[in-house]
Amino acid sequence: MIKQKTTKIKFPGIGMRIIKSAIAVLICYLIDMLRGNQGMVFYSQLAALWCIQMYRVNTKQNALQRTIGTVVGALYGLIYLLISPFFIDKQTFSKAFGAVIISVMIILVLYTTVVMQKQQSAYFSCVVFLSIVINHVQDANPYLFVLNRFLDTMIGIAVGIIVNDIRLCLHPDRETLFISGMDGLLLDKNEMLSGFSKVELNRMIDDGMKFTISTMRTPASIIDPMKDIRLKLPVIAMNGAVLYDTANHSYIKAYVISKETAQKVMERIKQACLCYYANVLIEDTLIIYYDDTEDVVNSELVQKLKTSSYRNYIKRPLPNDESVVYFMLLDKKELIDNFYNSLVREGFADILKVITYESKDYPGYSYIKIYNKNASKENMIAYLKEQLSIEKTITFGTIQGRYDVHIDTEDANKVIREVRKKYEPILKLARK
């Protein structure tokens, strides 16, 4: 009997935004009770929920939108209440005339937001205006509704801002540099960050956390998966060979292989008849020199990678006057192993950093990467600490004993949860 594969449904956790929304709704109820139920708590709750956002900057923007919209709508609603007694009665003509007046005033409401350059508040202005002139113009005291409508919205906005700003940590750690890898850590199997990781990481970075990543990847392969993260610090890329500013797309520091040594490496590569990629920095542009090949795997790799606007592949030999950031070779495992052993025998491994590993994407193939001897994550971290005047770092990685925090799970949210624990220890008292 063949067992059918069952797929477990994984429900996401309840985030703080959901919890804060519920708290805001409850607080609005309590305030309305203290006011003797004179207002309409519904409007307070709507305003509060509108202000509960993932990021503080969005909360402030939404609060401003709602405030301006309420003021403009309430003002024109009040004007309508003042002029309505002159034409409102039970006659059909007067009702039709009132409808025309309301429609014309909608133009004024919208135009006012345009003049103020607050078009994003236009919708709320119309909602407030129409709620006054359509539903409450016949009230015994419509002016009281206008007042309560304004107060209820302001109460909701205040509640939303305060609740959204609640934090259990009294003193986040803004003095430590947090450094994480990408593959097997921040990224899932589809090379993407989860929604939770994006929100929490951006929130902490916006709050002042010093965070960066350290990876073997090139800047070109970092930008796409990290495009939604508001990184403020340069990232350590190419296995510690470069320090790259993702915001300005510039290389801050690079450990390169000298021209003379690069040419010696090229001679050995040509003798071994291996496929190679020489990564060269010309100002802030990464140029990748390579030779034509009949190898299907390498041809496929070039076609795949050269589509990126951040990579510049040039099919020609490495020029004699260029320093190299690193060489990458991809070929059959046996050929790569033999070449690696020859580099070790001939002393290249003593003057350069040479690493080799099997390819996950191309079975039977292996990589060799050759860097400047000083190209390392540790050296680049030390340089970054010096530039930022930072003493303490906390690193996150998958290798036991090499990093401060060992991540031994494929849960893509684990790193951010651990970062949050270190950055925002709950109820930690302010340092003296």
mmCIF file with all atom_site columns, C-alpha atoms in Angstrom, residues 151-282:
data_model
loop_
_atom_site.group_PDB
_atom_site.id
_atom_site.type_symbol
_atom_site.label_atom_id
_atom_site.label_alt_id
_atom_site.label_comp_id
_atom_site.label_asym_id
_atom_site.label_entity_id
_atom_site.label_seq_id
_atom_site.pdbx_PDB_ins_code
_atom_site.Cartn_x
_atom_site.Cartn_y
_atom_site.Cartn_z
_atom_site.occupancy
_atom_site.B_iso_or_equiv
_atom_site.pdbx_formal_charge
_atom_site.auth_seq_id
_atom_site.auth_comp_id
_atom_site.auth_asym_id
_atom_site.auth_atom_id
_atom_site.pdbx_PDB_model_num
ATOM 1   C CA . LEU A 1 151 ? -12.657 64.324 19.564  1.00 0.00 ? 151 LEU A CA 1
ATOM 2   C CA . ASP A 1 152 ? -13.267 60.613 18.939  1.00 0.00 ? 152 ASP A CA 1
ATOM 3   C CA . THR A 1 153 ? -10.851 60.608 16.005  1.00 0.00 ? 153 THR A CA 1
ATOM 4   C CA . MET A 1 154 ? -8.187  62.523 17.938  1.00 0.00 ? 154 MET A CA 1
ATOM 5   C CA . ILE A 1 155 ? -8.546  60.111 20.865  1.00 0.00 ? 155 ILE A CA 1
ATOM 6   C CA . GLY A 1 156 ? -8.150  57.142 18.520  1.00 0.00 ? 156 GLY A CA 1
ATOM 7   C CA . ILE A 1 157 ? -5.068  58.663 16.893  1.00 0.00 ? 157 ILE A CA 1
ATOM 8   C CA . ALA A 1 158 ? -3.476  59.331 20.291  1.00 0.00 ? 158 ALA A CA 1
ATOM 9   C CA . VAL A 1 159 ? -4.246  55.790 21.457  1.00 0.00 ? 159 VAL A CA 1
ATOM 10  C CA . GLY A 1 160 ? -2.845  54.277 18.254  1.00 0.00 ? 160 GLY A CA 1
ATOM 11  C CA . ILE A 1 161 ? 0.406   56.250 18.478  1.00 0.00 ? 161 ILE A CA 1
ATOM 12  C CA . ILE A 1 162 ? 0.949   55.453 22.163  1.00 0.00 ? 162 ILE A CA 1
ATOM 13  C CA . VAL A 1 163 ? 0.088   51.750 21.899  1.00 0.00 ? 163 VAL A CA 1
ATOM 14  C CA . ASN A 1 164 ? 2.167   51.297 18.744  1.00 0.00 ? 164 ASN A CA 1
ATOM 15  C CA . ASP A 1 165 ? 5.157   52.816 20.554  1.00 0.00 ? 165 ASP A CA 1
ATOM 16  C CA . ILE A 1 166 ? 4.926   50.442 23.522  1.00 0.00 ? 166 ILE A CA 1
ATOM 17  C CA . ARG A 1 167 ? 8.077   48.404 24.064  1.00 0.00 ? 167 ARG A CA 1
ATOM 18  C CA . LEU A 1 168 ? 9.028   45.971 26.803  1.00 0.00 ? 168 LEU A CA 1
ATOM 19  C CA . CYS A 1 169 ? 12.703  46.791 26.443  1.00 0.00 ? 169 CYS A CA 1
ATOM 20  C CA . LEU A 1 170 ? 13.734  49.932 28.285  1.00 0.00 ? 170 LEU A CA 1
ATOM 21  C CA . HIS A 1 171 ? 17.220  50.136 26.810  1.00 0.00 ? 171 HIS A CA 1
ATOM 22  C CA . PRO A 1 172 ? 17.934  48.554 23.394  1.00 0.00 ? 172 PRO A CA 1
ATOM 23  C CA . ASP A 1 173 ? 21.577  47.732 22.686  1.00 0.00 ? 173 ASP A CA 1
ATOM 24  C CA . ARG A 1 174 ? 22.625  50.367 20.145  1.00 0.00 ? 174 ARG A CA 1
ATOM 25  C CA . GLU A 1 175 ? 26.339  50.014 20.985  1.00 0.00 ? 175 GLU A CA 1
ATOM 26  C CA . THR A 1 176 ? 26.844  46.498 19.610  1.00 0.00 ? 176 THR A CA 1
ATOM 27  C CA . LEU A 1 177 ? 27.398  45.541 15.976  1.00 0.00 ? 177 LEU A CA 1
ATOM 28  C CA . PHE A 1 178 ? 25.196  42.563 14.989  1.00 0.00 ? 178 PHE A CA 1
ATOM 29  C CA . ILE A 1 179 ? 26.501  40.483 12.068  1.00 0.00 ? 179 ILE A CA 1
ATOM 30  C CA . SER A 1 180 ? 24.655  37.623 10.388  1.00 0.00 ? 180 SER A CA 1
ATOM 31  C CA . GLY A 1 181 ? 25.246  35.382 7.417   1.00 0.00 ? 181 GLY A CA 1
ATOM 32  C CA . MET A 1 182 ? 22.607  34.909 4.704   1.00 0.00 ? 182 MET A CA 1
ATOM 33  C CA . ASP A 1 183 ? 22.350  31.376 3.323   1.00 0.00 ? 183 ASP A CA 1
ATOM 34  C CA . GLY A 1 184 ? 20.873  28.938 5.812   1.00 0.00 ? 184 GLY A CA 1
ATOM 35  C CA . LEU A 1 185 ? 20.286  31.828 8.206   1.00 0.00 ? 185 LEU A CA 1
ATOM 36  C CA . LEU A 1 186 ? 18.319  34.860 7.010   1.00 0.00 ? 186 LEU A CA 1
ATOM 37  C CA . LEU A 1 187 ? 17.172  33.283 3.746   1.00 0.00 ? 187 LEU A CA 1
ATOM 38  C CA . ASP A 1 188 ? 14.814  30.343 3.363   1.00 0.00 ? 188 ASP A CA 1
ATOM 39  C CA . LYS A 1 189 ? 15.105  27.576 0.770   1.00 0.00 ? 189 LYS A CA 1
ATOM 40  C CA . ASN A 1 190 ? 13.724  29.928 -1.882  1.00 0.00 ? 190 ASN A CA 1
ATOM 41  C CA . GLU A 1 191 ? 16.414  32.511 -1.062  1.00 0.00 ? 191 GLU A CA 1
ATOM 42  C CA . MET A 1 192 ? 13.867  34.905 0.397   1.00 0.00 ? 192 MET A CA 1
ATOM 43  C CA . LEU A 1 193 ? 13.383  36.627 3.743   1.00 0.00 ? 193 LEU A CA 1
ATOM 44  C CA . SER A 1 194 ? 10.171  35.853 5.572   1.00 0.00 ? 194 SER A CA 1
ATOM 45  C CA . GLY A 1 195 ? 7.648   38.604 6.223   1.00 0.00 ? 195 GLY A CA 1
ATOM 46  C CA . PHE A 1 196 ? 8.410   38.405 9.943   1.00 0.00 ? 196 PHE A CA 1
ATOM 47  C CA . SER A 1 197 ? 12.147  38.833 9.364   1.00 0.00 ? 197 SER A CA 1
ATOM 48  C CA . LYS A 1 198 ? 11.632  41.821 7.063   1.00 0.00 ? 198 LYS A CA 1
ATOM 49  C CA . VAL A 1 199 ? 9.347   43.651 9.475   1.00 0.00 ? 199 VAL A CA 1
ATOM 50  C CA . GLU A 1 200 ? 11.357  42.978 12.623  1.00 0.00 ? 200 GLU A CA 1
ATOM 51  C CA . LEU A 1 201 ? 14.739  43.645 11.028  1.00 0.00 ? 201 LEU A CA 1
ATOM 52  C CA . ASN A 1 202 ? 13.621  46.934 9.488   1.00 0.00 ? 202 ASN A CA 1
ATOM 53  C CA . ARG A 1 203 ? 11.968  47.973 12.741  1.00 0.00 ? 203 ARG A CA 1
ATOM 54  C CA . MET A 1 204 ? 15.136  47.379 14.762  1.00 0.00 ? 204 MET A CA 1
ATOM 55  C CA . ILE A 1 205 ? 17.384  49.026 12.155  1.00 0.00 ? 205 ILE A CA 1
ATOM 56  C CA . ASP A 1 206 ? 15.091  52.073 12.103  1.00 0.00 ? 206 ASP A CA 1
ATOM 57  C CA . ASP A 1 207 ? 15.286  52.100 15.893  1.00 0.00 ? 207 ASP A CA 1
ATOM 58  C CA . GLY A 1 208 ? 19.066  52.448 15.741  1.00 0.00 ? 208 GLY A CA 1
ATOM 59  C CA . MET A 1 209 ? 20.369  48.880 15.784  1.00 0.00 ? 209 MET A CA 1
ATOM 60  C CA . LYS A 1 210 ? 23.746  48.472 14.086  1.00 0.00 ? 210 LYS A CA 1
ATOM 61  C CA . PHE A 1 211 ? 23.284  45.480 11.791  1.00 0.00 ? 211 PHE A CA 1
ATOM 62  C CA . THR A 1 212 ? 25.054  44.106 8.751   1.00 0.00 ? 212 THR A CA 1
ATOM 63  C CA . ILE A 1 213 ? 25.594  40.830 6.933   1.00 0.00 ? 213 ILE A CA 1
ATOM 64  C CA . SER A 1 214 ? 28.703  38.823 6.086   1.00 0.00 ? 214 SER A CA 1
ATOM 65  C CA . THR A 1 215 ? 28.563  36.412 3.188   1.00 0.00 ? 215 THR A CA 1
ATOM 66  C CA . MET A 1 216 ? 30.505  34.603 0.492   1.00 0.00 ? 216 MET A CA 1
ATOM 67  C CA . ARG A 1 217 ? 28.105  36.062 -2.061  1.00 0.00 ? 217 ARG A CA 1
ATOM 68  C CA . THR A 1 218 ? 28.957  38.892 -4.407  1.00 0.00 ? 218 THR A CA 1
ATOM 69  C CA . PRO A 1 219 ? 27.142  42.228 -3.977  1.00 0.00 ? 219 PRO A CA 1
ATOM 70  C CA . ALA A 1 220 ? 25.058  41.416 -7.059  1.00 0.00 ? 220 ALA A CA 1
ATOM 71  C CA . SER A 1 221 ? 23.623  38.310 -5.384  1.00 0.00 ? 221 SER A CA 1
ATOM 72  C CA . ILE A 1 222 ? 23.011  40.202 -2.129  1.00 0.00 ? 222 ILE A CA 1
ATOM 73  C CA . ILE A 1 223 ? 20.951  43.065 -3.497  1.00 0.00 ? 223 ILE A CA 1
ATOM 74  C CA . ASP A 1 224 ? 17.899  41.144 -4.713  1.00 0.00 ? 224 ASP A CA 1
ATOM 75  C CA . PRO A 1 225 ? 17.101  39.051 -1.587  1.00 0.00 ? 225 PRO A CA 1
ATOM 76  C CA . MET A 1 226 ? 17.896  42.024 0.691   1.00 0.00 ? 226 MET A CA 1
ATOM 77  C CA . LYS A 1 227 ? 16.168  44.692 -1.397  1.00 0.00 ? 227 LYS A CA 1
ATOM 78  C CA . ASP A 1 228 ? 13.376  45.226 1.160   1.00 0.00 ? 228 ASP A CA 1
ATOM 79  C CA . ILE A 1 229 ? 15.792  45.672 4.082   1.00 0.00 ? 229 ILE A CA 1
ATOM 80  C CA . ARG A 1 230 ? 16.824  49.224 4.920   1.00 0.00 ? 230 ARG A CA 1
ATOM 81  C CA . LEU A 1 231 ? 20.479  48.422 5.566   1.00 0.00 ? 231 LEU A CA 1
ATOM 82  C CA . LYS A 1 232 ? 22.402  51.448 6.797   1.00 0.00 ? 232 LYS A CA 1
ATOM 83  C CA . LEU A 1 233 ? 25.807  49.823 7.240   1.00 0.00 ? 233 LEU A CA 1
ATOM 84  C CA . PRO A 1 234 ? 28.038  48.364 4.490   1.00 0.00 ? 234 PRO A CA 1
ATOM 85  C CA . VAL A 1 235 ? 27.968  44.591 4.048   1.00 0.00 ? 235 VAL A CA 1
ATOM 86  C CA . ILE A 1 236 ? 30.911  42.195 4.069   1.00 0.00 ? 236 ILE A CA 1
ATOM 87  C CA . ALA A 1 237 ? 30.839  40.309 0.770   1.00 0.00 ? 237 ALA A CA 1
ATOM 88  C CA . MET A 1 238 ? 32.948  37.894 -1.289  1.00 0.00 ? 238 MET A CA 1
ATOM 89  C CA . ASN A 1 239 ? 34.047  35.992 1.809   1.00 0.00 ? 239 ASN A CA 1
ATOM 90  C CA . GLY A 1 240 ? 35.606  39.090 3.371   1.00 0.00 ? 240 GLY A CA 1
ATOM 91  C CA . ALA A 1 241 ? 37.315  40.389 0.234   1.00 0.00 ? 241 ALA A CA 1
ATOM 92  C CA . VAL A 1 242 ? 35.182  43.539 -0.029  1.00 0.00 ? 242 VAL A CA 1
ATOM 93  C CA . LEU A 1 243 ? 33.125  45.916 2.081   1.00 0.00 ? 243 LEU A CA 1
ATOM 94  C CA . TYR A 1 244 ? 30.163  47.101 0.004   1.00 0.00 ? 244 TYR A CA 1
ATOM 95  C CA . ASP A 1 245 ? 27.748  49.993 0.519   1.00 0.00 ? 245 ASP A CA 1
ATOM 96  C CA . THR A 1 246 ? 24.365  48.752 -0.751  1.00 0.00 ? 246 THR A CA 1
ATOM 97  C CA . ALA A 1 247 ? 22.781  52.209 -0.522  1.00 0.00 ? 247 ALA A CA 1
ATOM 98  C CA . ASN A 1 248 ? 25.347  53.996 -2.703  1.00 0.00 ? 248 ASN A CA 1
ATOM 99  C CA . HIS A 1 249 ? 26.406  50.903 -4.681  1.00 0.00 ? 249 HIS A CA 1
ATOM 100 C CA . SER A 1 250 ? 30.059  51.533 -3.926  1.00 0.00 ? 250 SER A CA 1
ATOM 101 C CA . TYR A 1 251 ? 33.013  49.516 -2.646  1.00 0.00 ? 251 TYR A CA 1
ATOM 102 C CA . ILE A 1 252 ? 34.424  50.975 0.555   1.00 0.00 ? 252 ILE A CA 1
ATOM 103 C CA . LYS A 1 253 ? 37.354  48.593 0.960   1.00 0.00 ? 253 LYS A CA 1
ATOM 104 C CA . ALA A 1 254 ? 38.786  45.630 -0.944  1.00 0.00 ? 254 ALA A CA 1
ATOM 105 C CA . TYR A 1 255 ? 41.597  43.134 -0.403  1.00 0.00 ? 255 TYR A CA 1
ATOM 106 C CA . VAL A 1 256 ? 42.928  42.397 -3.901  1.00 0.00 ? 256 VAL A CA 1
ATOM 107 C CA . ILE A 1 257 ? 45.446  40.022 -5.435  1.00 0.00 ? 257 ILE A CA 1
ATOM 108 C CA . SER A 1 258 ? 48.364  41.970 -6.907  1.00 0.00 ? 258 SER A CA 1
ATOM 109 C CA . LYS A 1 259 ? 48.830  42.174 -10.676 1.00 0.00 ? 259 LYS A CA 1
ATOM 110 C CA . GLU A 1 260 ? 51.972  40.037 -10.608 1.00 0.00 ? 260 GLU A CA 1
ATOM 111 C CA . THR A 1 261 ? 50.438  37.299 -8.470  1.00 0.00 ? 261 THR A CA 1
ATOM 112 C CA . ALA A 1 262 ? 47.226  37.379 -10.506 1.00 0.00 ? 262 ALA A CA 1
ATOM 113 C CA . GLN A 1 263 ? 49.184  36.714 -13.689 1.00 0.00 ? 263 GLN A CA 1
ATOM 114 C CA . LYS A 1 264 ? 50.986  33.762 -12.057 1.00 0.00 ? 264 LYS A CA 1
ATOM 115 C CA . VAL A 1 265 ? 47.613  32.299 -11.054 1.00 0.00 ? 265 VAL A CA 1
ATOM 116 C CA . MET A 1 266 ? 46.332  32.823 -14.599 1.00 0.00 ? 266 MET A CA 1
ATOM 117 C CA . GLU A 1 267 ? 49.309  30.907 -16.012 1.00 0.00 ? 267 GLU A CA 1
ATOM 118 C CA . ARG A 1 268 ? 48.519  27.910 -13.778 1.00 0.00 ? 268 ARG A CA 1
ATOM 119 C CA . ILE A 1 269 ? 44.834  28.061 -14.741 1.00 0.00 ? 269 ILE A CA 1
ATOM 120 C CA . LYS A 1 270 ? 45.709  28.049 -18.461 1.00 0.00 ? 270 LYS A CA 1
ATOM 121 C CA . GLN A 1 271 ? 48.088  25.123 -17.964 1.00 0.00 ? 271 GLN A CA 1
ATOM 122 C CA . ALA A 1 272 ? 45.311  23.158 -16.270 1.00 0.00 ? 272 ALA A CA 1
ATOM 123 C CA . CYS A 1 273 ? 42.786  24.142 -19.003 1.00 0.00 ? 273 CYS A CA 1
ATOM 124 C CA . LEU A 1 274 ? 40.116  25.051 -16.462 1.00 0.00 ? 274 LEU A CA 1
ATOM 125 C CA . CYS A 1 275 ? 37.165  27.402 -16.748 1.00 0.00 ? 275 CYS A CA 1
ATOM 126 C CA . TYR A 1 276 ? 37.747  30.557 -14.718 1.00 0.00 ? 276 TYR A CA 1
ATOM 127 C CA . TYR A 1 277 ? 36.170  33.895 -13.777 1.00 0.00 ? 277 TYR A CA 1
ATOM 128 C CA . ALA A 1 278 ? 38.487  36.733 -12.762 1.00 0.00 ? 278 ALA A CA 1
ATOM 129 C CA . ASN A 1 279 ? 36.599  39.317 -10.686 1.00 0.00 ? 279 ASN A CA 1
ATOM 130 C CA . VAL A 1 280 ? 38.165  42.766 -11.039 1.00 0.00 ? 280 VAL A CA 1
ATOM 131 C CA . LEU A 1 281 ? 37.170  46.090 -9.495  1.00 0.00 ? 281 LEU A CA 1
ATOM 132 C CA . ILE A 1 282 ? 37.445  49.157 -11.717 1.00 0.00 ? 282 ILE A CA 1
#
